[in-house]
Amino acid sequence: NAVSVLREGQRVAWYAKQKLPNYQVFDELRYFTPGTAPCVIEVQGVRIGLLICEDCWFDEPGAAAVAAGAQVLAIVNASPYHMGKARDRERRLAELSSRLKVPTLYAHMVGGHDELVFDGGSFCMHADGTLAGRARSFVEDFWRVDVEPPVAPGLPCGLQARIEPAAERDGVIGLPPYQHRFSSEEVWHALVAGTRDYVRKSGFERVVLGLSGGIDSALVLAIAVDALGRDNVRAVMMPSPYTADISWLDARDMSERLQVRYDEIRILPAFEAFRSALADVFEGLPEDTAEENIQARIRGTLLMGISNKLGCLVLTTGNKSELSTGYCTLYGDMAGGFAPIKDLLKTQVYALARWRNAHDPYGTGREPIPDRIITRAPSAELRPDQTDQDSLPPYEVLDAIVMRYMENDVPMADIVADGLPSEAVQQVTRLIRINEYKRQQAPVGIRITHRSYGKDWRYPLVNAFRERME
């Protein structure tokens, strides 16, 4: 929230951010006092006005710097990624540059920080609002922009962005211009960068995850290998009495494709021991979700035991659709240290899996996910012949409701008016309301939308709110 200008080892200027965001993940008014004055420095005859992040979303701080003599605006930023955010930044800076008639330089942070990912992609705009150059996204980059003094009084400075072609930089991933829809490529790089940084900055080198033969754990395994390398990823298959043969066959197949360490630990002996211990308490009662959850919790305990013994971080494999509806088990599949796909809807999980199979951005030479994992019906496999759709609406319907209700504050009646079934709308919104207690005990995960279950979402555990369908 402040910039210091250093010259020959001395601080020669200091600027405090004037516009403090207090929405979504931001709480800056709790901690900071806004600045009130512009800061303009001179470098080799060019006067540069300094701004910080939120300042550039308003005209006033930049206009004050220009009024104080700035010929160029330099903006330092830590603007968290979500889908479409980069496009919005460039549109805003194009508008600001053309309105104030000065070039703008937008230097942006890159890397993961808890649930947030900063996507880099620094750029600069000419005074007429056209793009002069853009760095690459989700990787550290270094490039040069030459600022040319005005050729005549009253004319703006010019910019010359000197960026080497991406093909000349080995191992560095670039992205095309940002798209207006869900971009699997963009999201993939966000998840890989966020996972890599969280694991390493937390002091871990290796990770372990439960590989079920289902789509969610398959996607997390592929992300982990791209982020950390196969030698730092371990997969554990823990079949139950209800695990289909194709599940462990597909889990073995995927582990072989990615060449990760793979173990199988059968949970039936532990499950029978729990049943025996609880026999007197459960006497006369039919089997239900209690027995299903015991299986999930056995798996969570095994993974945490491996984590403690071997010093590897447990990755959980739950997605946003499951977290929204509570289709997950506390201290079971929710047990772990990091949740890479926590903000991905189930339909987006499938889209991302198909994209990764069709693309090889890290040069692995492999199609990581067996096709059958993508095409078979999803199931928790905690009772005979179970599928997710036994308990939930079809994921296309469920995700459409979550996207409208949770992410975009669309009222229930309007969601029904959009053509979604009233019964499903009432079911899903009720599940969102009553499962907050689970979400507040879930591990942190990567934010890819403008509203994730994390710092964006502040919902009371206990409340009497009921929205009417009027």
Short mmCIF file of C-alpha atoms in Angstrom, two decimals:
data_model
loop_
_atom_site.label_atom_id
_atom_site.label_comp_id
_atom_site.label_asym_id
_atom_site.label_seq_id
_atom_site.Cartn_x
_atom_site.Cartn_y
_atom_site.Cartn_z
CA ASN A 1 0.00 0.00 0.00
CA ALA A 2 2.99 2.29 -0.38
CA VAL A 3 5.78 2.83 -2.89
CA SER A 4 9.30 3.96 -2.10
CA VAL A 5 11.54 5.38 -4.81
CA LEU A 6 15.23 4.52 -4.32
CA ARG A 7 18.14 6.22 -6.05
CA GLU A 8 21.79 5.36 -5.31
CA GLY A 9 20.81 3.68 -2.06
CA GLN A 10 18.67 6.53 -0.78
CA ARG A 11 14.92 6.90 -0.60
CA VAL A 12 14.05 10.00 -2.60
CA ALA A 13 10.25 9.75 -2.71
CA TRP A 14 7.36 7.94 -1.07
CA TYR A 15 3.74 7.48 -2.16
CA ALA A 16 0.73 6.15 -0.23
CA LYS A 17 -2.17 4.51 -2.06
CA GLN A 18 -5.20 6.81 -2.21
CA LYS A 19 -8.02 4.39 -3.08
CA LEU A 20 -8.38 1.50 -0.65
CA PRO A 21 -10.56 -1.42 -1.82
CA ASN A 22 -12.93 -2.92 0.70
CA TYR A 23 -14.83 -5.58 -1.26
CA GLN A 24 -14.37 -9.22 -2.36
CA VAL A 25 -11.07 -10.38 -0.80
CA PHE A 26 -9.97 -6.88 0.22
CA ASP A 27 -10.16 -5.37 3.72
CA GLU A 28 -7.73 -2.49 3.34
CA LEU A 29 -9.79 0.09 5.23
CA ARG A 30 -9.35 -2.06 8.32
CA TYR A 31 -5.59 -1.64 8.26
CA PHE A 32 -4.50 1.35 6.20
CA THR A 33 -5.01 5.10 5.98
CA PRO A 34 -5.41 6.39 2.43
CA GLY A 35 -2.89 8.81 0.99
CA THR A 36 -4.03 12.26 -0.07
CA ALA A 37 -1.33 13.63 -2.40
CA PRO A 38 0.14 12.68 -5.79
CA CYS A 39 3.77 11.69 -6.22
CA VAL A 40 5.70 12.66 -9.36
CA ILE A 41 9.37 11.83 -9.85
CA GLU A 42 11.76 12.72 -12.66
CA VAL A 43 13.93 10.11 -14.35
CA GLN A 44 16.27 11.27 -17.11
CA GLY A 45 14.06 14.19 -18.01
CA VAL A 46 10.73 12.29 -17.96
CA ARG A 47 8.23 13.04 -15.17
CA ILE A 48 6.58 9.85 -13.87
CA GLY A 49 3.48 9.78 -11.69
CA LEU A 50 3.15 6.86 -9.27
CA LEU A 51 -0.09 4.99 -8.58
CA ILE A 52 -0.92 1.75 -6.77
CA CYS A 53 -3.43 -0.82 -8.02
CA GLU A 54 -6.92 0.43 -7.02
CA ASP A 55 -5.88 4.02 -7.77
CA CYS A 56 -6.04 3.30 -11.50
CA TRP A 57 -9.70 2.21 -11.33
CA PHE A 58 -10.60 5.83 -10.57
CA ASP A 59 -9.77 8.93 -12.58
CA GLU A 60 -8.91 11.25 -9.68
CA PRO A 61 -5.50 9.94 -8.50
CA GLY A 62 -4.14 9.77 -12.05
CA ALA A 63 -5.60 13.16 -12.97
CA ALA A 64 -3.97 14.70 -9.88
CA ALA A 65 -0.60 13.22 -10.89
CA VAL A 66 -0.97 14.61 -14.42
CA ALA A 67 -1.93 18.00 -13.01
CA ALA A 68 1.26 17.84 -10.93
CA GLY A 69 3.30 17.38 -14.10
CA ALA A 70 3.32 13.63 -14.76
CA GLN A 71 3.97 12.68 -18.39
CA VAL A 72 3.69 8.94 -17.72
CA LEU A 73 1.80 6.95 -15.08
CA ALA A 74 3.59 3.96 -13.52
CA ILE A 75 1.28 1.66 -11.55
CA VAL A 76 2.43 -1.16 -9.26
CA ASN A 77 -0.19 -3.85 -8.69
CA ALA A 78 -1.09 -6.92 -6.70
CA SER A 79 -4.43 -7.63 -8.34
CA PRO A 80 -5.70 -11.18 -7.62
CA TYR A 81 -6.60 -13.36 -10.57
CA HIS A 82 -10.05 -14.45 -11.44
CA MET A 83 -11.45 -15.42 -14.82
CA GLY A 84 -11.75 -12.38 -17.06
CA LYS A 85 -9.91 -10.03 -14.69
CA ALA A 86 -6.95 -9.44 -17.05
CA ARG A 87 -9.30 -8.35 -19.81
CA ASP A 88 -10.99 -5.92 -17.42
CA ARG A 89 -7.63 -4.45 -16.35
CA GLU A 90 -6.54 -3.78 -19.90
CA ARG A 91 -9.88 -2.21 -20.80
CA ARG A 92 -9.69 0.08 -17.79
CA LEU A 93 -6.10 1.17 -18.46
CA ALA A 94 -6.92 1.82 -22.11
CA GLU A 95 -9.73 4.09 -20.94
CA LEU A 96 -7.52 5.85 -18.36
CA SER A 97 -4.65 6.43 -20.81
CA SER A 98 -6.87 7.90 -23.50
CA ARG A 99 -8.82 10.03 -21.03
CA LEU A 100 -5.72 11.53 -19.39
CA LYS A 101 -3.71 11.51 -22.64
CA VAL A 102 -0.62 9.90 -21.07
CA PRO A 103 1.00 6.46 -21.46
CA THR A 104 0.53 4.00 -18.59
CA LEU A 105 2.85 1.24 -17.35
CA TYR A 106 1.10 -1.55 -15.42
CA ALA A 107 3.57 -3.71 -13.46
CA HIS A 108 1.81 -6.70 -11.94
CA MET A 109 2.70 -9.27 -9.29
CA VAL A 110 2.92 -12.97 -10.21
CA GLY A 111 2.65 -16.08 -8.02
CA GLY A 112 0.47 -17.72 -5.39
CA HIS A 113 -0.43 -16.32 -1.98
CA ASP A 114 -2.73 -18.55 0.08
CA GLU A 115 -5.96 -18.88 -1.94
CA LEU A 116 -5.03 -16.05 -4.31
CA VAL A 117 -3.06 -16.32 -7.52
CA PHE A 118 -1.50 -13.27 -9.14
CA ASP A 119 -1.26 -13.77 -12.88
CA GLY A 120 1.47 -11.36 -13.97
CA GLY A 121 0.83 -10.26 -17.54
CA SER A 122 2.27 -6.77 -16.97
CA PHE A 123 1.47 -4.42 -19.85
CA CYS A 124 1.77 -0.85 -21.09
CA MET A 125 -0.61 1.43 -22.99
CA HIS A 126 0.08 4.27 -25.40
CA ALA A 127 -1.49 7.65 -24.65
CA ASP A 128 -4.30 6.87 -27.12
CA GLY A 129 -5.28 3.73 -25.22
CA THR A 130 -3.77 1.18 -27.58
CA LEU A 131 -1.71 -1.69 -26.22
CA ALA A 132 2.05 -1.16 -26.52
CA GLY A 133 3.13 -4.52 -25.10
CA ARG A 134 2.26 -7.32 -22.69
CA ALA A 135 4.42 -9.71 -20.67
CA ARG A 136 3.48 -13.34 -20.22
CA SER A 137 1.17 -14.67 -17.54
CA PHE A 138 1.68 -16.96 -14.52
CA VAL A 139 5.48 -16.85 -14.81
CA GLU A 140 8.11 -14.33 -13.75
CA ASP A 141 9.07 -12.24 -16.72
CA PHE A 142 11.51 -9.43 -17.43
CA TRP A 143 11.11 -7.04 -20.31
CA ARG A 144 12.05 -3.51 -21.20
CA VAL A 145 9.93 -0.49 -22.05
CA ASP A 146 11.71 2.61 -23.35
CA VAL A 147 9.92 5.88 -22.59
CA GLU A 148 10.56 8.51 -25.26
CA PRO A 149 10.23 12.18 -24.25
CA PRO A 150 7.65 14.23 -26.20
CA VAL A 151 8.82 15.27 -29.65
CA ALA A 152 7.12 18.65 -29.22
CA PRO A 153 5.38 20.56 -26.40
CA GLY A 154 1.83 19.37 -25.81
CA LEU A 155 2.43 15.91 -27.27
CA PRO A 156 2.56 12.77 -25.09
CA CYS A 157 5.56 10.60 -24.37
CA GLY A 158 6.05 7.57 -26.58
CA LEU A 159 6.61 3.95 -25.59
CA GLN A 160 8.75 1.25 -27.13
CA ALA A 161 8.15 -2.16 -25.54
CA ARG A 162 11.03 -4.56 -26.17
CA ILE A 163 9.77 -8.10 -25.66
CA GLU A 164 11.61 -11.15 -26.92
CA PRO A 165 9.47 -13.70 -28.81
CA ALA A 166 8.13 -16.32 -26.41
CA ALA A 167 9.57 -19.11 -28.56
CA GLU A 168 13.08 -17.93 -27.73
CA ARG A 169 12.58 -18.46 -23.99
CA ASP A 170 12.91 -22.09 -23.04
CA GLY A 171 10.40 -23.51 -20.60
CA VAL A 172 8.35 -20.35 -20.17
CA ILE A 173 4.64 -20.49 -20.85
CA GLY A 174 2.83 -17.63 -22.53
CA LEU A 175 -0.88 -17.09 -23.05
CA PRO A 176 -2.83 -15.65 -25.96
CA PRO A 177 -4.93 -12.50 -25.52
CA TYR A 178 -7.51 -13.02 -22.83
CA GLN A 179 -10.84 -14.55 -23.74
CA HIS A 180 -14.36 -13.55 -22.78
CA ARG A 181 -15.41 -17.01 -21.57
CA PHE A 182 -14.08 -19.83 -19.42
CA SER A 183 -10.59 -20.42 -20.75
CA SER A 184 -9.26 -23.86 -19.83
CA GLU A 185 -5.73 -22.81 -20.75
CA GLU A 186 -5.82 -19.74 -18.53
CA VAL A 187 -7.37 -21.62 -15.60
CA TRP A 188 -4.93 -24.53 -15.97
CA HIS A 189 -1.94 -22.23 -15.60
CA ALA A 190 -3.58 -20.50 -12.63
CA LEU A 191 -4.12 -23.83 -10.84
CA VAL A 192 -0.61 -25.08 -11.59
CA ALA A 193 1.01 -21.82 -10.45
CA GLY A 194 -1.14 -21.61 -7.32
CA THR A 195 -0.45 -25.22 -6.33
CA ARG A 196 3.30 -24.93 -6.92
CA ASP A 197 3.63 -21.75 -4.88
CA TYR A 198 1.42 -22.85 -1.99
CA VAL A 199 3.26 -26.14 -1.56
CA ARG A 200 6.76 -24.70 -1.81
CA LYS A 201 6.13 -21.53 0.14
CA SER A 202 4.65 -23.69 2.92
CA GLY A 203 7.97 -25.51 3.21
CA PHE A 204 6.98 -28.75 1.47
CA GLU A 205 8.62 -30.44 -1.49
CA ARG A 206 6.22 -33.35 -1.99
CA VAL A 207 2.48 -34.01 -1.95
CA VAL A 208 0.21 -37.01 -1.54
CA LEU A 209 -3.41 -37.48 -2.58
CA GLY A 210 -6.06 -40.15 -2.64
CA LEU A 211 -6.59 -41.40 -6.21
CA SER A 212 -10.07 -42.89 -6.50
CA GLY A 213 -10.36 -43.57 -10.21
CA GLY A 214 -12.76 -40.62 -10.45
CA ILE A 215 -12.50 -37.38 -12.37
CA ASP A 216 -11.73 -35.00 -9.47
CA SER A 217 -8.73 -36.84 -8.06
CA ALA A 218 -7.49 -37.52 -11.60
CA LEU A 219 -7.50 -33.80 -12.38
CA VAL A 220 -5.74 -32.93 -9.11
CA LEU A 221 -3.06 -35.54 -9.84
CA ALA A 222 -2.42 -34.04 -13.28
CA ILE A 223 -2.22 -30.53 -11.81
CA ALA A 224 0.18 -31.69 -9.10
CA VAL A 225 2.52 -33.39 -11.58
CA ASP A 226 2.59 -30.32 -13.84
CA ALA A 227 3.20 -28.10 -10.80
CA LEU A 228 5.79 -30.13 -8.89
CA GLY A 229 7.13 -32.88 -11.13
CA ARG A 230 6.32 -36.58 -10.97
CA ASP A 231 9.04 -37.38 -8.42
CA ASN A 232 7.34 -35.11 -5.87
CA VAL A 233 3.84 -36.55 -6.19
CA ARG A 234 2.49 -39.69 -4.54
CA ALA A 235 -0.93 -41.29 -5.21
CA VAL A 236 -2.74 -43.70 -2.91
CA MET A 237 -5.71 -45.83 -3.98
CA MET A 238 -7.81 -46.96 -1.00
CA PRO A 239 -10.52 -49.32 -2.30
CA SER A 240 -13.58 -50.07 -0.20
CA PRO A 241 -15.96 -53.04 -0.48
CA TYR A 242 -17.97 -50.92 -2.96
CA THR A 243 -15.12 -49.83 -5.22
CA ALA A 244 -15.68 -50.96 -8.79
CA ASP A 245 -12.89 -52.85 -10.54
CA ILE A 246 -12.65 -50.15 -13.20
CA SER A 247 -11.85 -47.60 -10.48
CA TRP A 248 -8.62 -49.20 -9.36
CA LEU A 249 -7.76 -50.23 -12.92
CA ASP A 250 -8.11 -46.60 -14.05
CA ALA A 251 -6.18 -45.35 -11.01
CA ARG A 252 -3.31 -47.72 -11.83
CA ASP A 253 -3.43 -46.68 -15.48
CA MET A 254 -3.20 -42.98 -14.68
CA SER A 255 -0.37 -43.49 -12.20
CA GLU A 256 1.56 -45.40 -14.84
CA ARG A 257 0.93 -42.69 -17.43
CA LEU A 258 2.29 -40.00 -15.13
CA GLN A 259 4.92 -42.30 -13.58
CA VAL A 260 4.17 -41.29 -9.99
CA ARG A 261 4.66 -43.40 -6.86
CA TYR A 262 1.44 -45.40 -6.42
CA ASP A 263 0.22 -47.44 -3.45
CA GLU A 264 -2.94 -49.43 -2.77
CA ILE A 265 -4.25 -49.73 0.78
CA ARG A 266 -7.49 -51.63 1.27
CA ILE A 267 -9.74 -50.09 3.89
CA LEU A 268 -12.00 -53.13 4.53
CA PRO A 269 -10.09 -54.34 7.63
CA ALA A 270 -10.28 -50.87 9.22
CA PHE A 271 -13.94 -50.54 8.19
CA GLU A 272 -14.82 -53.86 9.81
CA ALA A 273 -12.98 -52.81 12.98
CA PHE A 274 -15.08 -49.62 13.15
CA ARG A 275 -18.26 -51.59 12.57
CA SER A 276 -17.33 -53.97 15.34
CA ALA A 277 -16.50 -51.14 17.75
CA LEU A 278 -19.84 -49.44 17.03
CA ALA A 279 -21.98 -52.59 16.86
CA ASP A 280 -23.64 -52.09 20.24
CA VAL A 281 -24.31 -48.40 19.64
CA PHE A 282 -25.70 -49.03 16.11
CA GLU A 283 -27.68 -52.16 17.04
CA GLY A 284 -31.04 -52.38 15.29
CA LEU A 285 -30.35 -49.39 13.01
CA PRO A 286 -30.01 -49.69 9.22
CA GLU A 287 -26.81 -48.71 7.46
CA ASP A 288 -26.85 -45.15 6.15
CA THR A 289 -24.53 -42.17 5.70
CA ALA A 290 -22.83 -42.95 9.01
CA GLU A 291 -21.18 -46.04 7.51
CA GLU A 292 -20.45 -44.16 4.27
CA ASN A 293 -18.69 -41.39 6.15
CA ILE A 294 -16.64 -43.85 8.22
CA GLN A 295 -15.08 -45.12 4.98
CA ALA A 296 -14.20 -41.59 3.89
CA ARG A 297 -12.72 -40.82 7.31
CA ILE A 298 -10.58 -43.96 7.25
CA ARG A 299 -9.10 -42.72 3.98
CA GLY A 300 -8.51 -39.26 5.42
CA THR A 301 -6.75 -40.76 8.44
CA LEU A 302 -4.50 -42.91 6.24
CA LEU A 303 -3.49 -39.94 4.09
CA MET A 304 -2.74 -37.79 7.12
CA GLY A 305 -0.67 -40.63 8.58
CA ILE A 306 1.37 -40.79 5.38
CA SER A 307 1.73 -37.00 5.49
CA ASN A 308 3.03 -37.06 9.06
CA LYS A 309 5.44 -39.93 8.47
CA LEU A 310 6.82 -38.87 5.09
CA GLY A 311 6.54 -35.10 5.32
CA CYS A 312 4.34 -34.55 2.28
CA LEU A 313 1.36 -32.21 2.06
CA VAL A 314 -2.06 -33.80 1.51
CA LEU A 315 -3.98 -32.41 -1.47
CA THR A 316 -7.75 -32.71 -1.24
CA THR A 317 -9.80 -33.33 -4.36
CA GLY A 318 -13.20 -31.71 -3.74
CA ASN A 319 -14.74 -29.25 -6.20
CA LYS A 320 -17.02 -26.23 -5.81
CA SER A 321 -20.19 -28.13 -6.68
CA GLU A 322 -19.54 -30.57 -3.84
CA LEU A 323 -18.62 -27.84 -1.36
CA SER A 324 -21.76 -25.92 -2.27
CA THR A 325 -24.05 -28.85 -1.55
CA GLY A 326 -22.13 -30.51 1.28
CA TYR A 327 -21.44 -33.58 -0.88
CA CYS A 328 -18.20 -34.16 1.01
CA THR A 329 -17.17 -35.62 4.37
CA LEU A 330 -15.68 -33.66 7.23
CA TYR A 331 -12.42 -35.29 8.38
CA GLY A 332 -12.70 -37.59 5.35
CA ASP A 333 -12.19 -36.44 1.77
CA MET A 334 -11.99 -32.88 3.17
CA ALA A 335 -8.96 -33.77 5.33
CA GLY A 336 -5.78 -32.21 3.98
CA GLY A 337 -3.65 -29.11 3.57
CA PHE A 338 -4.60 -27.65 0.19
CA ALA A 339 -7.54 -27.91 -2.23
CA PRO A 340 -6.43 -27.13 -5.81
CA ILE A 341 -9.87 -27.41 -7.47
CA LYS A 342 -11.95 -25.96 -4.64
CA ASP A 343 -13.29 -23.16 -6.87
CA LEU A 344 -13.98 -25.30 -9.96
CA LEU A 345 -17.55 -26.35 -10.71
CA LYS A 346 -17.97 -29.99 -11.73
CA THR A 347 -18.74 -29.11 -15.35
CA GLN A 348 -15.53 -27.06 -15.41
CA VAL A 349 -13.63 -30.05 -13.98
CA TYR A 350 -14.66 -32.07 -17.02
CA ALA A 351 -13.79 -29.23 -19.41
CA LEU A 352 -10.35 -28.85 -17.85
CA ALA A 353 -9.66 -32.60 -17.95
CA ARG A 354 -10.52 -32.73 -21.66
CA TRP A 355 -8.34 -29.69 -22.34
CA ARG A 356 -5.34 -31.16 -20.52
CA ASN A 357 -5.66 -34.41 -22.45
CA ALA A 358 -5.67 -32.45 -25.70
CA HIS A 359 -2.76 -30.17 -24.76
CA ASP A 360 0.72 -30.65 -23.38
CA PRO A 361 1.81 -27.20 -22.16
CA TYR A 362 4.74 -28.54 -20.14
CA GLY A 363 6.14 -30.89 -22.76
CA THR A 364 5.45 -34.14 -20.90
CA GLY A 365 4.49 -36.04 -24.03
CA ARG A 366 1.60 -37.73 -22.22
CA GLU A 367 -2.21 -37.71 -22.24
CA PRO A 368 -2.54 -37.97 -18.46
CA ILE A 369 -6.18 -38.88 -17.81
CA PRO A 370 -7.66 -42.17 -19.08
CA ASP A 371 -10.71 -41.50 -21.22
CA ARG A 372 -12.95 -43.78 -19.15
CA ILE A 373 -12.40 -41.59 -16.08
CA ILE A 374 -13.86 -38.66 -18.03
CA THR A 375 -16.81 -40.53 -19.57
CA ARG A 376 -18.08 -42.71 -16.70
CA ALA A 377 -20.78 -41.53 -14.27
CA PRO A 378 -19.26 -39.93 -11.14
CA SER A 379 -19.70 -41.81 -7.85
CA ALA A 380 -18.42 -41.66 -4.29
CA GLU A 381 -18.57 -45.51 -4.21
CA LEU A 382 -19.55 -45.65 -0.55
CA ARG A 383 -22.58 -47.93 -1.07
CA PRO A 384 -23.65 -50.40 -3.77
CA ASP A 385 -24.40 -48.94 -7.24
CA GLN A 386 -24.07 -45.34 -5.99
CA THR A 387 -23.85 -42.35 -8.34
CA ASP A 388 -23.70 -38.63 -7.54
CA GLN A 389 -27.03 -38.05 -9.29
CA ASP A 390 -28.78 -40.26 -6.73
CA SER A 391 -28.56 -37.31 -4.34
CA LEU A 392 -28.01 -34.24 -6.53
CA PRO A 393 -29.52 -32.67 -9.64
CA PRO A 394 -27.59 -33.19 -12.88
CA TYR A 395 -24.35 -31.22 -12.67
CA GLU A 396 -25.33 -29.01 -15.61
CA VAL A 397 -28.36 -27.87 -13.59
CA LEU A 398 -26.58 -27.76 -10.22
CA ASP A 399 -23.68 -25.71 -11.55
CA ALA A 400 -25.98 -23.27 -13.33
CA ILE A 401 -27.75 -22.64 -10.02
CA VAL A 402 -24.52 -22.25 -8.01
CA MET A 403 -23.10 -19.87 -10.60
CA ARG A 404 -26.19 -17.67 -10.48
CA TYR A 405 -27.02 -17.84 -6.78
CA MET A 406 -23.66 -18.03 -5.02
CA GLU A 407 -21.38 -16.25 -7.49
CA ASN A 408 -23.73 -13.60 -8.89
CA ASP A 409 -26.44 -12.98 -6.24
CA VAL A 410 -29.32 -13.84 -8.57
CA PRO A 411 -32.58 -14.29 -6.57
CA MET A 412 -34.21 -17.72 -6.57
CA ALA A 413 -37.27 -16.53 -8.46
CA ASP A 414 -35.09 -15.13 -11.24
CA ILE A 415 -33.16 -18.40 -11.47
CA VAL A 416 -36.44 -20.26 -11.99
CA ALA A 417 -37.47 -17.64 -14.53
CA ASP A 418 -34.27 -18.49 -16.43
CA GLY A 419 -35.75 -21.95 -16.99
CA LEU A 420 -34.10 -23.96 -14.20
CA PRO A 421 -36.36 -26.38 -12.28
CA SER A 422 -37.96 -24.86 -9.18
CA GLU A 423 -37.45 -28.04 -7.13
CA ALA A 424 -33.74 -28.12 -7.99
CA VAL A 425 -33.33 -24.40 -7.22
CA GLN A 426 -34.90 -24.86 -3.78
CA GLN A 427 -32.81 -27.97 -3.08
CA VAL A 428 -29.47 -26.48 -4.09
CA THR A 429 -29.96 -23.12 -2.35
CA ARG A 430 -31.03 -24.93 0.82
CA LEU A 431 -27.91 -27.12 0.68
CA ILE A 432 -25.72 -24.06 0.21
CA ARG A 433 -27.29 -22.52 3.30
CA ILE A 434 -27.04 -25.50 5.65
CA ASN A 435 -23.52 -26.67 4.72
CA GLU A 436 -21.55 -23.58 5.66
CA TYR A 437 -20.26 -25.40 8.76
CA LYS A 438 -18.38 -27.79 6.47
CA ARG A 439 -16.93 -25.10 4.24
CA GLN A 440 -15.49 -23.16 7.17
CA GLN A 441 -13.51 -26.27 8.14
CA ALA A 442 -12.23 -26.96 4.62
CA PRO A 443 -8.62 -26.37 3.57
CA VAL A 444 -7.69 -23.29 1.61
CA GLY A 445 -7.93 -23.62 -2.17
CA ILE A 446 -7.21 -21.62 -5.32
CA ARG A 447 -9.61 -18.82 -6.23
CA ILE A 448 -10.43 -18.63 -9.96
CA THR A 449 -13.81 -16.85 -9.85
CA HIS A 450 -14.79 -13.42 -8.59
CA ARG A 451 -16.49 -15.14 -5.63
CA SER A 452 -15.02 -18.28 -4.11
CA TYR A 453 -15.64 -20.04 -0.80
CA GLY A 454 -12.92 -18.20 1.08
CA LYS A 455 -12.26 -14.54 1.77
CA ASP A 456 -15.02 -13.58 -0.68
CA TRP A 457 -17.74 -15.53 1.11
CA ARG A 458 -18.80 -14.44 4.60
CA TYR A 459 -21.85 -16.38 5.57
CA PRO A 460 -23.10 -17.15 9.10
CA LEU A 461 -23.06 -20.76 10.21
CA VAL A 462 -26.38 -20.39 11.99
CA ASN A 463 -29.06 -18.14 10.57
CA ALA A 464 -32.81 -17.98 10.08
CA PHE A 465 -32.68 -16.51 6.57
CA ARG A 466 -35.11 -18.08 4.10
CA GLU A 467 -35.51 -16.57 0.66
CA ARG A 468 -39.02 -16.70 -0.72
CA MET A 469 -39.73 -17.77 -4.29
CA GLU A 470 -41.91 -14.71 -4.94
#
